[in-house]
mmCIF file of C-alpha atoms and ligand atoms in Angstrom:
data_model
loop_
_atom_site.group_PDB
_atom_site.id
_atom_site.type_symbol
_atom_site.label_atom_id
_atom_site.label_comp_id
_atom_site.label_asym_id
_atom_site.label_seq_id
_atom_site.Cartn_x
_atom_site.Cartn_y
_atom_site.Cartn_z
ATOM 1 C CA UNK A 1 -16.232 -4.441 -45.725
ATOM 2 C CA UNK A 2 -17.350 -0.811 -46.047
ATOM 3 C CA UNK A 3 -13.757 0.222 -45.601
ATOM 4 C CA UNK A 4 -12.527 -2.060 -48.393
ATOM 5 C CA UNK A 5 -15.295 -0.749 -50.633
ATOM 6 C CA UNK A 6 -14.320 2.865 -49.921
ATOM 7 C CA UNK A 7 -10.686 2.024 -50.538
ATOM 8 C CA UNK A 8 -11.405 0.285 -53.853
ATOM 9 C CA UNK A 9 -13.682 3.144 -54.916
ATOM 10 C CA UNK A 10 -10.986 5.720 -54.279
ATOM 11 C CA UNK A 11 -8.352 3.642 -56.107
ATOM 12 C CA UNK A 12 -10.715 3.348 -59.099
ATOM 13 C CA UNK A 13 -11.534 7.063 -58.995
ATOM 14 C CA UNK A 14 -7.834 7.864 -58.986
ATOM 15 C CA UNK A 15 -7.200 5.461 -61.883
ATOM 16 C CA UNK A 16 -9.869 7.015 -64.098
ATOM 17 C CA UNK A 17 -8.618 10.469 -63.101
ATOM 18 C CA UNK A 18 -11.994 11.508 -61.682
ATOM 19 C CA UNK A 19 -10.665 12.770 -58.370
ATOM 20 C CA UNK A 20 -7.245 12.687 -56.846
ATOM 21 C CA UNK A 21 -7.389 10.440 -53.790
ATOM 22 C CA UNK A 22 -4.401 9.781 -51.589
ATOM 23 C CA UNK A 23 -3.746 6.589 -49.736
ATOM 24 C CA UNK A 24 -1.911 5.998 -46.451
ATOM 25 C CA UNK A 25 -1.099 3.114 -44.137
ATOM 26 C CA UNK A 26 -3.011 2.815 -40.873
ATOM 27 C CA UNK A 27 -3.658 0.368 -38.073
ATOM 28 C CA UNK A 28 -7.336 -0.564 -37.777
ATOM 29 C CA UNK A 29 -9.422 -2.965 -35.696
ATOM 30 C CA UNK A 30 -12.618 -4.274 -37.267
ATOM 31 C CA UNK A 31 -13.614 -6.420 -34.304
ATOM 32 C CA UNK A 32 -12.976 -6.367 -30.565
ATOM 33 C CA UNK A 33 -10.340 -8.648 -29.102
ATOM 34 C CA UNK A 34 -6.653 -9.209 -28.350
ATOM 35 C CA UNK A 35 -3.882 -7.380 -30.273
ATOM 36 C CA UNK A 36 -4.363 -10.069 -32.974
ATOM 37 C CA UNK A 37 -7.325 -8.038 -34.259
ATOM 38 C CA UNK A 38 -5.026 -5.170 -35.274
ATOM 39 C CA UNK A 39 -4.378 -4.909 -39.016
ATOM 40 C CA UNK A 40 -2.076 -2.661 -41.004
ATOM 41 C CA UNK A 41 -3.981 -1.692 -44.153
ATOM 42 C CA UNK A 42 -4.121 1.047 -46.780
ATOM 43 C CA UNK A 43 -6.896 3.578 -46.297
ATOM 44 C CA UNK A 44 -7.879 6.935 -47.687
ATOM 45 C CA UNK A 45 -5.731 9.763 -46.358
ATOM 46 C CA UNK A 46 -7.938 12.087 -44.274
ATOM 47 C CA UNK A 47 -8.750 15.659 -45.315
ATOM 48 C CA UNK A 48 -8.806 18.348 -42.602
ATOM 49 C CA UNK A 49 -12.050 20.167 -41.728
ATOM 50 C CA UNK A 50 -12.011 23.973 -41.392
ATOM 51 C CA UNK A 51 -10.836 23.880 -37.753
ATOM 52 C CA UNK A 52 -8.394 20.993 -38.221
ATOM 53 C CA UNK A 53 -4.809 20.458 -39.278
ATOM 54 C CA UNK A 54 -3.493 17.430 -41.134
ATOM 55 C CA UNK A 55 -0.487 15.999 -39.322
ATOM 56 C CA UNK A 56 2.107 13.762 -40.896
ATOM 57 C CA UNK A 57 2.587 11.405 -37.986
ATOM 58 C CA UNK A 58 6.200 10.909 -36.925
ATOM 59 C CA UNK A 59 5.422 9.032 -33.717
ATOM 60 C CA UNK A 60 2.614 7.916 -31.470
ATOM 61 C CA UNK A 61 2.530 6.111 -28.131
ATOM 62 C CA UNK A 62 0.363 3.394 -26.625
ATOM 63 C CA UNK A 63 -1.969 4.002 -23.694
ATOM 64 C CA UNK A 64 -4.213 1.615 -21.754
ATOM 65 C CA UNK A 65 -7.014 3.619 -23.419
ATOM 66 C CA UNK A 66 -5.997 1.988 -26.728
ATOM 67 C CA UNK A 67 -6.085 -1.598 -25.520
ATOM 68 C CA UNK A 68 -9.258 -0.947 -23.551
ATOM 69 C CA UNK A 69 -10.944 0.363 -26.737
ATOM 70 C CA UNK A 70 -9.531 -2.570 -28.728
ATOM 71 C CA UNK A 71 -10.847 -5.145 -26.229
ATOM 72 C CA UNK A 72 -14.012 -3.211 -25.291
ATOM 73 C CA UNK A 73 -12.857 -3.593 -21.700
ATOM 74 C CA UNK A 74 -14.828 -2.645 -19.638
ATOM 75 C CA UNK A 75 -17.949 -3.812 -21.488
ATOM 76 C CA UNK A 76 -19.572 -0.401 -21.057
ATOM 77 C CA UNK A 77 -17.304 0.856 -23.892
ATOM 78 C CA UNK A 78 -19.601 -0.989 -26.332
ATOM 79 C CA UNK A 79 -22.538 1.312 -25.509
ATOM 80 C CA UNK A 80 -20.769 4.279 -27.090
ATOM 81 C CA UNK A 81 -18.188 2.562 -29.276
ATOM 82 C CA UNK A 82 -20.324 -0.090 -30.970
ATOM 83 C CA UNK A 83 -22.156 -3.024 -29.390
ATOM 84 C CA UNK A 84 -20.912 -5.875 -31.616
ATOM 85 C CA UNK A 85 -17.966 -4.286 -33.410
ATOM 86 C CA UNK A 86 -16.193 -0.926 -33.206
ATOM 87 C CA UNK A 87 -17.979 1.940 -34.965
ATOM 88 C CA UNK A 88 -14.689 3.740 -35.468
ATOM 89 C CA UNK A 89 -11.950 1.341 -36.545
ATOM 90 C CA UNK A 90 -9.078 3.803 -36.045
ATOM 91 C CA UNK A 91 -6.774 3.459 -33.047
ATOM 92 C CA UNK A 92 -4.137 5.584 -31.296
ATOM 93 C CA UNK A 93 -4.605 8.812 -29.341
ATOM 94 C CA UNK A 94 -1.158 10.316 -28.737
ATOM 95 C CA UNK A 95 0.435 11.996 -31.720
ATOM 96 C CA UNK A 96 3.598 13.938 -32.566
ATOM 97 C CA UNK A 97 4.347 15.065 -36.083
ATOM 98 C CA UNK A 98 4.470 17.857 -38.653
ATOM 99 C CA UNK A 99 1.564 19.964 -39.886
ATOM 100 C CA UNK A 100 1.248 19.416 -43.657
ATOM 101 C CA UNK A 101 -2.149 21.014 -44.322
ATOM 102 C CA UNK A 102 -4.360 23.482 -42.439
ATOM 103 C CA UNK A 103 -8.137 24.017 -42.539
ATOM 104 C CA UNK A 104 -9.456 27.428 -43.613
ATOM 105 C CA UNK A 105 -10.284 28.543 -40.042
ATOM 106 C CA UNK A 106 -7.063 27.393 -38.374
ATOM 107 C CA UNK A 107 -5.346 30.352 -36.710
ATOM 108 C CA UNK A 108 -2.653 28.968 -34.435
ATOM 109 C CA UNK A 109 -0.668 26.643 -36.718
ATOM 110 C CA UNK A 110 0.896 26.715 -40.145
ATOM 111 C CA UNK A 111 2.322 24.152 -42.522
ATOM 112 C CA UNK A 112 5.700 22.963 -41.257
ATOM 113 C CA UNK A 113 4.947 23.361 -37.528
ATOM 114 C CA UNK A 114 6.040 20.456 -35.340
ATOM 115 C CA UNK A 115 3.232 19.616 -32.932
ATOM 116 C CA UNK A 116 1.988 17.057 -30.450
ATOM 117 C CA UNK A 117 -1.394 16.334 -28.903
ATOM 118 C CA UNK A 118 -4.371 14.017 -28.697
ATOM 119 C CA UNK A 119 -6.434 12.791 -31.638
ATOM 120 C CA UNK A 120 -8.250 9.730 -32.943
ATOM 121 C CA UNK A 121 -6.322 7.395 -35.231
ATOM 122 C CA UNK A 122 -2.705 8.265 -34.505
ATOM 123 C CA UNK A 123 -1.512 4.760 -35.444
ATOM 124 C CA UNK A 124 -1.381 5.925 -39.059
ATOM 125 C CA UNK A 125 0.787 7.909 -41.443
ATOM 126 C CA UNK A 126 -1.526 10.944 -41.320
ATOM 127 C CA UNK A 127 -4.214 12.142 -38.952
ATOM 128 C CA UNK A 128 -6.531 15.161 -38.747
ATOM 129 C CA UNK A 129 -6.997 16.908 -35.439
ATOM 130 C CA UNK A 130 -8.735 20.083 -34.230
ATOM 131 C CA UNK A 131 -6.240 22.846 -33.563
ATOM 132 C CA UNK A 132 -7.281 23.177 -29.911
ATOM 133 C CA UNK A 133 -6.161 19.600 -29.207
ATOM 134 C CA UNK A 134 -2.484 20.161 -30.054
ATOM 135 C CA UNK A 135 0.459 22.373 -29.090
ATOM 136 C CA UNK A 136 3.853 23.161 -30.553
ATOM 137 C CA UNK A 137 6.384 20.437 -29.796
ATOM 138 C CA UNK A 138 9.142 21.608 -27.440
ATOM 139 C CA UNK A 139 12.402 21.859 -29.412
ATOM 140 C CA UNK A 140 14.332 19.905 -26.797
ATOM 141 C CA UNK A 141 12.251 16.775 -27.380
ATOM 142 C CA UNK A 142 12.380 14.281 -30.229
ATOM 143 C CA UNK A 143 9.089 13.314 -31.901
ATOM 144 C CA UNK A 144 9.237 9.987 -30.072
ATOM 145 C CA UNK A 145 9.666 11.692 -26.697
ATOM 146 C CA UNK A 146 6.870 14.152 -27.493
ATOM 147 C CA UNK A 147 4.526 11.352 -28.576
ATOM 148 C CA UNK A 148 4.886 9.817 -25.105
ATOM 149 C CA UNK A 149 3.616 12.958 -23.384
ATOM 150 C CA UNK A 150 -0.003 13.829 -24.251
ATOM 151 C CA UNK A 151 -2.461 11.526 -22.502
ATOM 152 C CA UNK A 152 -0.188 10.384 -19.683
ATOM 153 C CA UNK A 153 1.171 13.818 -18.743
ATOM 154 C CA UNK A 154 -2.210 15.584 -19.009
ATOM 155 C CA UNK A 155 -3.670 12.942 -16.704
ATOM 156 C CA UNK A 156 -0.828 13.348 -14.234
ATOM 157 C CA UNK A 157 -1.117 17.152 -14.245
ATOM 158 C CA UNK A 158 -4.889 17.239 -13.876
ATOM 159 C CA UNK A 159 -4.861 14.704 -11.038
ATOM 160 C CA UNK A 160 -2.183 16.540 -9.056
ATOM 161 C CA UNK A 161 -2.945 20.194 -9.720
ATOM 162 C CA UNK A 162 -6.664 20.423 -10.641
ATOM 163 C CA UNK A 163 -8.155 17.695 -8.472
ATOM 164 C CA UNK A 164 -5.384 17.168 -5.937
ATOM 165 C CA UNK A 165 -4.617 20.884 -5.446
ATOM 166 C CA UNK A 166 -1.075 20.059 -4.369
ATOM 167 C CA UNK A 167 0.824 22.699 -2.425
ATOM 168 C CA UNK A 168 4.552 22.764 -1.580
ATOM 169 C CA UNK A 169 5.749 20.431 1.177
ATOM 170 C CA UNK A 170 2.635 18.279 0.999
ATOM 171 C CA UNK A 171 3.193 14.549 1.148
ATOM 172 C CA UNK A 172 2.047 12.983 -2.119
ATOM 173 C CA UNK A 173 1.928 9.269 -2.871
ATOM 174 C CA UNK A 174 1.914 8.193 -6.525
ATOM 175 C CA UNK A 175 0.672 4.628 -6.840
ATOM 176 C CA UNK A 176 1.649 3.058 -10.180
ATOM 177 C CA UNK A 177 4.675 5.362 -10.318
ATOM 178 C CA UNK A 178 6.590 3.394 -12.971
ATOM 179 C CA UNK A 179 3.908 3.479 -15.685
ATOM 180 C CA UNK A 180 3.035 6.068 -18.304
ATOM 181 C CA UNK A 181 1.004 8.319 -16.021
ATOM 182 C CA UNK A 182 3.111 7.599 -12.926
ATOM 183 C CA UNK A 183 6.454 8.609 -14.442
ATOM 184 C CA UNK A 184 5.064 12.056 -15.323
ATOM 185 C CA UNK A 185 3.144 12.297 -12.020
ATOM 186 C CA UNK A 186 6.316 11.839 -9.952
ATOM 187 C CA UNK A 187 8.111 14.592 -11.903
ATOM 188 C CA UNK A 188 5.170 17.027 -11.893
ATOM 189 C CA UNK A 189 4.533 16.478 -8.170
ATOM 190 C CA UNK A 190 8.202 17.286 -7.500
ATOM 191 C CA UNK A 191 7.900 20.402 -9.674
ATOM 192 C CA UNK A 192 4.851 21.466 -7.605
ATOM 193 C CA UNK A 193 7.009 21.201 -4.479
ATOM 194 C CA UNK A 194 5.606 18.016 -2.982
ATOM 195 C CA UNK A 195 7.450 15.390 -0.991
ATOM 196 C CA UNK A 196 6.867 12.414 -3.228
ATOM 197 C CA UNK A 197 6.578 8.711 -2.507
ATOM 198 C CA UNK A 198 6.416 6.449 -5.556
ATOM 199 C CA UNK A 199 4.969 2.944 -5.373
ATOM 200 C CA UNK A 200 6.053 0.388 -7.982
ATOM 201 C CA UNK A 201 7.425 -3.123 -8.425
ATOM 202 C CA UNK A 202 10.958 -4.190 -7.450
ATOM 203 C CA UNK A 203 12.741 -3.851 -10.795
ATOM 204 C CA UNK A 204 11.458 -0.316 -11.350
ATOM 205 C CA UNK A 205 12.434 1.258 -8.001
ATOM 206 C CA UNK A 206 15.603 2.809 -9.456
ATOM 207 C CA UNK A 207 13.668 4.355 -12.313
ATOM 208 C CA UNK A 208 11.147 6.008 -9.985
ATOM 209 C CA UNK A 209 13.948 7.228 -7.704
ATOM 210 C CA UNK A 210 15.769 8.678 -10.715
ATOM 211 C CA UNK A 211 12.692 10.747 -11.566
ATOM 212 C CA UNK A 212 13.012 12.565 -8.256
ATOM 213 C CA UNK A 213 10.853 10.545 -5.864
ATOM 214 C CA UNK A 214 11.966 11.221 -2.276
ATOM 215 C CA UNK A 215 10.826 7.777 -1.169
ATOM 216 C CA UNK A 216 10.020 4.603 -3.063
ATOM 217 C CA UNK A 217 7.955 1.643 -1.927
ATOM 218 C CA UNK A 218 8.155 -1.792 -3.510
ATOM 219 C CA UNK A 219 4.567 -3.002 -3.396
ATOM 220 C CA UNK A 220 5.745 -6.586 -3.807
ATOM 221 C CA UNK A 221 7.435 -6.346 -0.390
ATOM 222 C CA UNK A 222 5.552 -3.652 1.487
ATOM 223 C CA UNK A 223 1.915 -2.548 1.664
ATOM 224 C CA UNK A 224 1.849 1.262 1.822
ATOM 225 C CA UNK A 225 -1.587 1.171 3.433
ATOM 226 C CA UNK A 226 -0.137 -0.654 6.436
ATOM 227 C CA UNK A 227 3.182 1.028 7.155
ATOM 228 C CA UNK A 228 1.874 3.814 9.416
ATOM 229 C CA UNK A 229 2.686 6.708 7.047
ATOM 230 C CA UNK A 230 0.101 9.400 6.218
ATOM 231 C CA UNK A 231 -0.270 11.331 2.955
ATOM 232 C CA UNK A 232 -1.947 14.625 2.002
ATOM 233 C CA UNK A 233 -2.673 13.312 -1.466
ATOM 234 C CA UNK A 234 -2.785 9.905 -3.130
ATOM 235 C CA UNK A 235 -2.915 9.846 -6.924
ATOM 236 C CA UNK A 236 -3.722 6.291 -7.841
ATOM 237 C CA UNK A 237 -2.965 4.845 -11.270
ATOM 238 C CA UNK A 238 -3.091 1.294 -9.896
ATOM 239 C CA UNK A 239 -6.047 1.220 -7.500
ATOM 240 C CA UNK A 240 -6.272 -2.249 -6.001
ATOM 241 C CA UNK A 241 -6.854 -1.447 -2.315
ATOM 242 C CA UNK A 242 -10.122 -0.880 -0.478
ATOM 243 C CA UNK A 243 -11.461 2.592 0.313
ATOM 244 C CA UNK A 244 -10.927 1.837 4.017
ATOM 245 C CA UNK A 245 -7.229 1.139 3.321
ATOM 246 C CA UNK A 246 -6.822 4.442 1.498
ATOM 247 C CA UNK A 247 -8.716 6.361 4.174
ATOM 248 C CA UNK A 248 -6.383 4.978 6.828
ATOM 249 C CA UNK A 249 -3.290 6.477 5.158
ATOM 250 C CA UNK A 250 -4.733 9.909 4.397
ATOM 251 C CA UNK A 251 -4.200 12.873 6.699
ATOM 252 C CA UNK A 252 -7.478 14.358 8.084
ATOM 253 C CA UNK A 253 -7.672 16.848 5.169
ATOM 254 C CA UNK A 254 -6.060 14.414 2.725
ATOM 255 C CA UNK A 255 -7.427 13.732 -0.760
ATOM 256 C CA UNK A 256 -7.558 10.580 -2.850
ATOM 257 C CA UNK A 257 -7.739 10.760 -6.665
ATOM 258 C CA UNK A 258 -8.558 7.612 -8.647
ATOM 259 C CA UNK A 259 -6.885 7.502 -12.055
ATOM 260 C CA UNK A 260 -6.930 3.814 -12.990
ATOM 261 C CA UNK A 261 -7.086 0.304 -11.610
ATOM 262 C CA UNK A 262 -10.037 -1.773 -10.422
ATOM 263 C CA UNK A 263 -13.269 -0.233 -11.696
ATOM 264 C CA UNK A 264 -15.168 -1.437 -8.628
ATOM 265 C CA UNK A 265 -13.373 1.357 -6.732
ATOM 266 C CA UNK A 266 -15.025 3.926 -9.015
ATOM 267 C CA UNK A 267 -18.493 2.738 -8.039
ATOM 268 C CA UNK A 268 -17.526 2.599 -4.387
ATOM 269 C CA UNK A 269 -16.244 6.191 -4.516
ATOM 270 C CA UNK A 270 -19.429 7.348 -6.233
ATOM 271 C CA UNK A 271 -21.612 5.573 -3.694
ATOM 272 C CA UNK A 272 -19.566 6.648 -0.656
ATOM 273 C CA UNK A 273 -20.020 10.372 -1.436
ATOM 274 C CA UNK A 274 -16.784 11.123 0.398
ATOM 275 C CA UNK A 275 -15.793 14.625 -0.662
ATOM 276 C CA UNK A 276 -12.077 13.957 -0.465
ATOM 277 C CA UNK A 277 -12.332 10.869 -2.729
ATOM 278 C CA UNK A 278 -12.554 11.711 -6.423
ATOM 279 C CA UNK A 279 -12.388 9.975 -9.786
ATOM 280 C CA UNK A 280 -10.370 11.732 -12.466
ATOM 281 C CA UNK A 281 -11.585 11.825 -16.028
ATOM 282 C CA UNK A 282 -8.777 13.609 -17.859
ATOM 283 C CA UNK A 283 -9.836 16.183 -20.471
ATOM 284 C CA UNK A 284 -7.895 17.368 -23.492
ATOM 285 C CA UNK A 285 -6.908 20.942 -22.778
ATOM 286 C CA UNK A 286 -4.514 22.942 -24.923
ATOM 287 C CA UNK A 287 -3.530 25.181 -21.994
ATOM 288 C CA UNK A 288 -2.351 22.105 -20.139
ATOM 289 C CA UNK A 289 -0.243 21.009 -23.127
ATOM 290 C CA UNK A 290 1.351 24.455 -23.160
ATOM 291 C CA UNK A 291 1.954 24.261 -19.398
ATOM 292 C CA UNK A 292 3.612 20.846 -19.795
ATOM 293 C CA UNK A 293 5.653 22.100 -22.770
ATOM 294 C CA UNK A 294 7.107 24.806 -20.511
ATOM 295 C CA UNK A 295 8.092 22.189 -17.915
ATOM 296 C CA UNK A 296 9.729 20.149 -20.671
ATOM 297 C CA UNK A 297 11.622 23.182 -21.993
ATOM 298 C CA UNK A 298 12.835 23.981 -18.475
ATOM 299 C CA UNK A 299 14.033 20.382 -18.096
ATOM 300 C CA UNK A 300 11.613 19.722 -15.219
ATOM 301 C CA UNK A 301 9.808 16.931 -17.053
ATOM 302 C CA UNK A 302 11.138 14.323 -19.459
ATOM 303 C CA UNK A 303 9.660 11.275 -21.130
ATOM 304 C CA UNK A 304 10.683 7.811 -20.023
ATOM 305 C CA UNK A 305 10.553 5.532 -23.039
ATOM 306 C CA UNK A 306 10.961 1.811 -22.654
ATOM 307 C CA UNK A 307 10.597 0.463 -26.212
ATOM 308 C CA UNK A 308 10.001 1.871 -29.681
ATOM 309 C CA UNK A 309 8.166 -0.225 -32.290
ATOM 310 C CA UNK A 310 7.565 0.465 -35.988
ATOM 311 C CA UNK A 311 3.948 0.991 -37.104
ATOM 312 C CA UNK A 312 3.897 -2.520 -38.593
ATOM 313 C CA UNK A 313 4.522 -3.942 -35.088
ATOM 314 C CA UNK A 314 1.809 -2.000 -33.277
ATOM 315 C CA UNK A 315 0.201 -5.258 -32.114
ATOM 316 C CA UNK A 316 3.466 -6.242 -30.348
ATOM 317 C CA UNK A 317 3.680 -2.774 -28.791
ATOM 318 C CA UNK A 318 0.148 -3.016 -27.408
ATOM 319 C CA UNK A 319 0.840 -6.552 -26.158
ATOM 320 C CA UNK A 320 3.960 -5.322 -24.363
ATOM 321 C CA UNK A 321 2.126 -2.474 -22.623
ATOM 322 C CA UNK A 322 -0.662 -4.823 -21.590
ATOM 323 C CA UNK A 323 1.892 -7.223 -20.065
ATOM 324 C CA UNK A 324 2.660 -4.605 -17.385
ATOM 325 C CA UNK A 325 6.422 -4.871 -17.964
ATOM 326 C CA UNK A 326 6.897 -1.425 -19.517
ATOM 327 C CA UNK A 327 9.019 1.134 -17.710
ATOM 328 C CA UNK A 328 7.298 4.389 -18.637
ATOM 329 C CA UNK A 329 5.994 4.614 -22.188
ATOM 330 C CA UNK A 330 5.832 2.386 -25.258
ATOM 331 C CA UNK A 331 6.225 4.359 -28.480
ATOM 332 C CA UNK A 332 5.293 3.721 -32.123
ATOM 333 C CA UNK A 333 7.728 5.278 -34.611
ATOM 334 C CA UNK A 334 5.733 5.993 -37.762
ATOM 335 C CA UNK A 335 8.141 8.020 -39.848
HETATM 336 N N1 NAP B 1 -8.832 8.617 -15.434
HETATM 337 C C1 NAP B 1 -8.265 8.997 -16.560
HETATM 338 O O1 NAP B 1 -8.639 10.005 -17.167
HETATM 339 C C2 NAP B 1 -7.115 8.183 -17.096
HETATM 340 C C3 NAP B 1 -6.257 8.708 -18.055
HETATM 341 C C4 NAP B 1 -5.167 7.939 -18.469
HETATM 342 C C5 NAP B 1 -4.978 6.669 -17.923
HETATM 343 N N2 NAP B 1 -5.870 6.179 -17.038
HETATM 344 C C6 NAP B 1 -5.713 4.861 -16.412
HETATM 345 O O2 NAP B 1 -4.622 4.957 -15.513
HETATM 346 C C7 NAP B 1 -3.983 3.691 -15.398
HETATM 347 C C8 NAP B 1 -2.495 3.857 -15.602
HETATM 348 O O3 NAP B 1 -2.239 4.320 -16.922
HETATM 349 P P1 NAP B 1 -0.756 4.238 -17.476
HETATM 350 O O4 NAP B 1 -0.732 4.873 -18.799
HETATM 351 O O5 NAP B 1 0.186 4.702 -16.432
HETATM 352 O O6 NAP B 1 -0.610 2.642 -17.624
HETATM 353 P P2 NAP B 1 0.711 1.770 -17.679
HETATM 354 O O7 NAP B 1 1.777 2.521 -18.404
HETATM 355 O O8 NAP B 1 0.306 0.439 -18.173
HETATM 356 O O9 NAP B 1 1.204 1.684 -16.171
HETATM 357 C C9 NAP B 1 0.501 1.028 -15.170
HETATM 358 C C10 NAP B 1 1.527 0.669 -14.126
HETATM 359 O O10 NAP B 1 0.890 0.213 -12.948
HETATM 360 C C11 NAP B 1 1.860 -0.554 -12.256
HETATM 361 N N3 NAP B 1 1.173 -1.465 -11.330
HETATM 362 C C12 NAP B 1 0.488 -2.597 -11.626
HETATM 363 N N4 NAP B 1 -0.002 -3.121 -10.488
HETATM 364 C C13 NAP B 1 0.380 -2.310 -9.475
HETATM 365 C C14 NAP B 1 0.165 -2.297 -8.064
HETATM 366 N N5 NAP B 1 -0.544 -3.251 -7.459
HETATM 367 N N6 NAP B 1 0.686 -1.288 -7.340
HETATM 368 C C15 NAP B 1 1.399 -0.294 -7.917
HETATM 369 N N7 NAP B 1 1.632 -0.245 -9.228
HETATM 370 C C16 NAP B 1 1.132 -1.247 -10.012
HETATM 371 C C17 NAP B 1 2.673 -1.284 -13.328
HETATM 372 O O11 NAP B 1 4.067 -1.198 -13.027
HETATM 373 P P3 NAP B 1 4.817 -2.153 -11.970
HETATM 374 O O12 NAP B 1 5.645 -3.151 -12.753
HETATM 375 O O13 NAP B 1 5.676 -1.228 -11.181
HETATM 376 O O14 NAP B 1 3.779 -2.860 -11.211
HETATM 377 C C18 NAP B 1 2.406 -0.461 -14.579
HETATM 378 O O15 NAP B 1 3.610 0.072 -15.117
HETATM 379 C C19 NAP B 1 -4.657 2.771 -16.418
HETATM 380 O O16 NAP B 1 -5.622 1.996 -15.743
HETATM 381 C C20 NAP B 1 -5.360 3.733 -17.356
HETATM 382 O O17 NAP B 1 -6.489 3.163 -17.963
HETATM 383 C C21 NAP B 1 -6.937 6.912 -16.597
#
C-alpha cells in the first residue's frame, strides 16, 4: 500500500514537473509465502548515497537465501525481517551490471565500469550498492556468468580457505557438490591443491567430475559416512547426517564446516563445543571478490549455469532452484 502510494506520488510529481522521478521494474514480495507472492511492478528508481554506485542490472542469480527470505524459512527470519510481512520488499542479492551513477565519495568505480557483487534488490532494473560490496567484472565472463558468482563463490572460498584452512594434498569432501556453492567449492578446493571428493545425486556426477573432482560419490547409492574413507575437511552444503556420522569420517585433526542443510545440526554444533566443527556465516568481502576474479581470469574457476530466466519469470526461476533439480546456478537475465 505504502509502495503504491509512493509510486503514485512520484508519477504525479513527474507529471506536474515538480521533481524528475524515474521509474523502473522490480520484483517485490509484500507477504511471505511461495514464489506466487512475487510480483513484477514499477517502482521508483533508487538514488545512490555518497558511498554507493547505481548499477544498471544486466543479470542476477537466485540463491537459497532469496527463497528463504521470501518464505521466512526458518521462522527466525521474521524477527529481523518483519514478523507478519517483510519490512523490505526487495529481493535478489547477486548482481552483475554497469555502473551508471556514482555517489560523491565513491573512489574505486566510475560510470561505465562493469561490476559484480552482493546487494539488496538485484531482481530489478537498477540497484544501489556500497562500493565495498562489488568488484570489477572479469572480462572473460559474461554478465550472466558473473551474476552466478557472488554469494555462492564467496561462501565456497570462505568455507575452504578461511574456516577450513585447506592445504595442498589434503583430502576434502564437498557435500552438495552439484549446487551453487558446491560447484565453486569443488573448483576452489582443486585450486588450493586438495584431493577432492564431490557428493551429489546420480544425474549430476558427470558435472561434478568435469569440475575437477578426483572422486565422486552418488549419495543415492552410497553413504559417504559409511564407506571407510577419512577426510581432512568436510565442507557441507547439504548437511543431513548426524554429528557422530561426520566425526567418524574425519581424520584426527580433521575439520567440519557447516554451510547449509538441516538447521538442527547448527544447534548441535553450537552445543557440542567441538573445536573442529564450525558453522560458516559467509560475509561480503571485496578482497574475496578480487581473489575470485583472479581465479576466473586465470581460468581456474568458471560458473556453471543451468537455466536463464527473464526478470518477468523470476517466480519460475525461484521455483526451479527450490525444486533441487538445478545443476549449478539459476540466473535472471535483466537486460
Ligand atoms: N552459511 C552461509 O553463509 C551460506 C551461504 C550461502 C548458502 N548457504 C546455504 O548452503 C546451502 C547450499 O546453497 P546452494 O546455493 O549451493 O544451494 P543449491 O544451489 O540449491 O544446491 C543445493 C544442492 O544440494 C544438493 N543436495 C540435496 N540433498 C543432498 C544430499 N542429501 N546430499 C548431497 N547433496 C544434496 C542438491 O543437488 P543434488 O541433486 O545433487 O542432490 C542441490 O543442488 C543452502 O542451504 C544455503 O542456504 C549458506
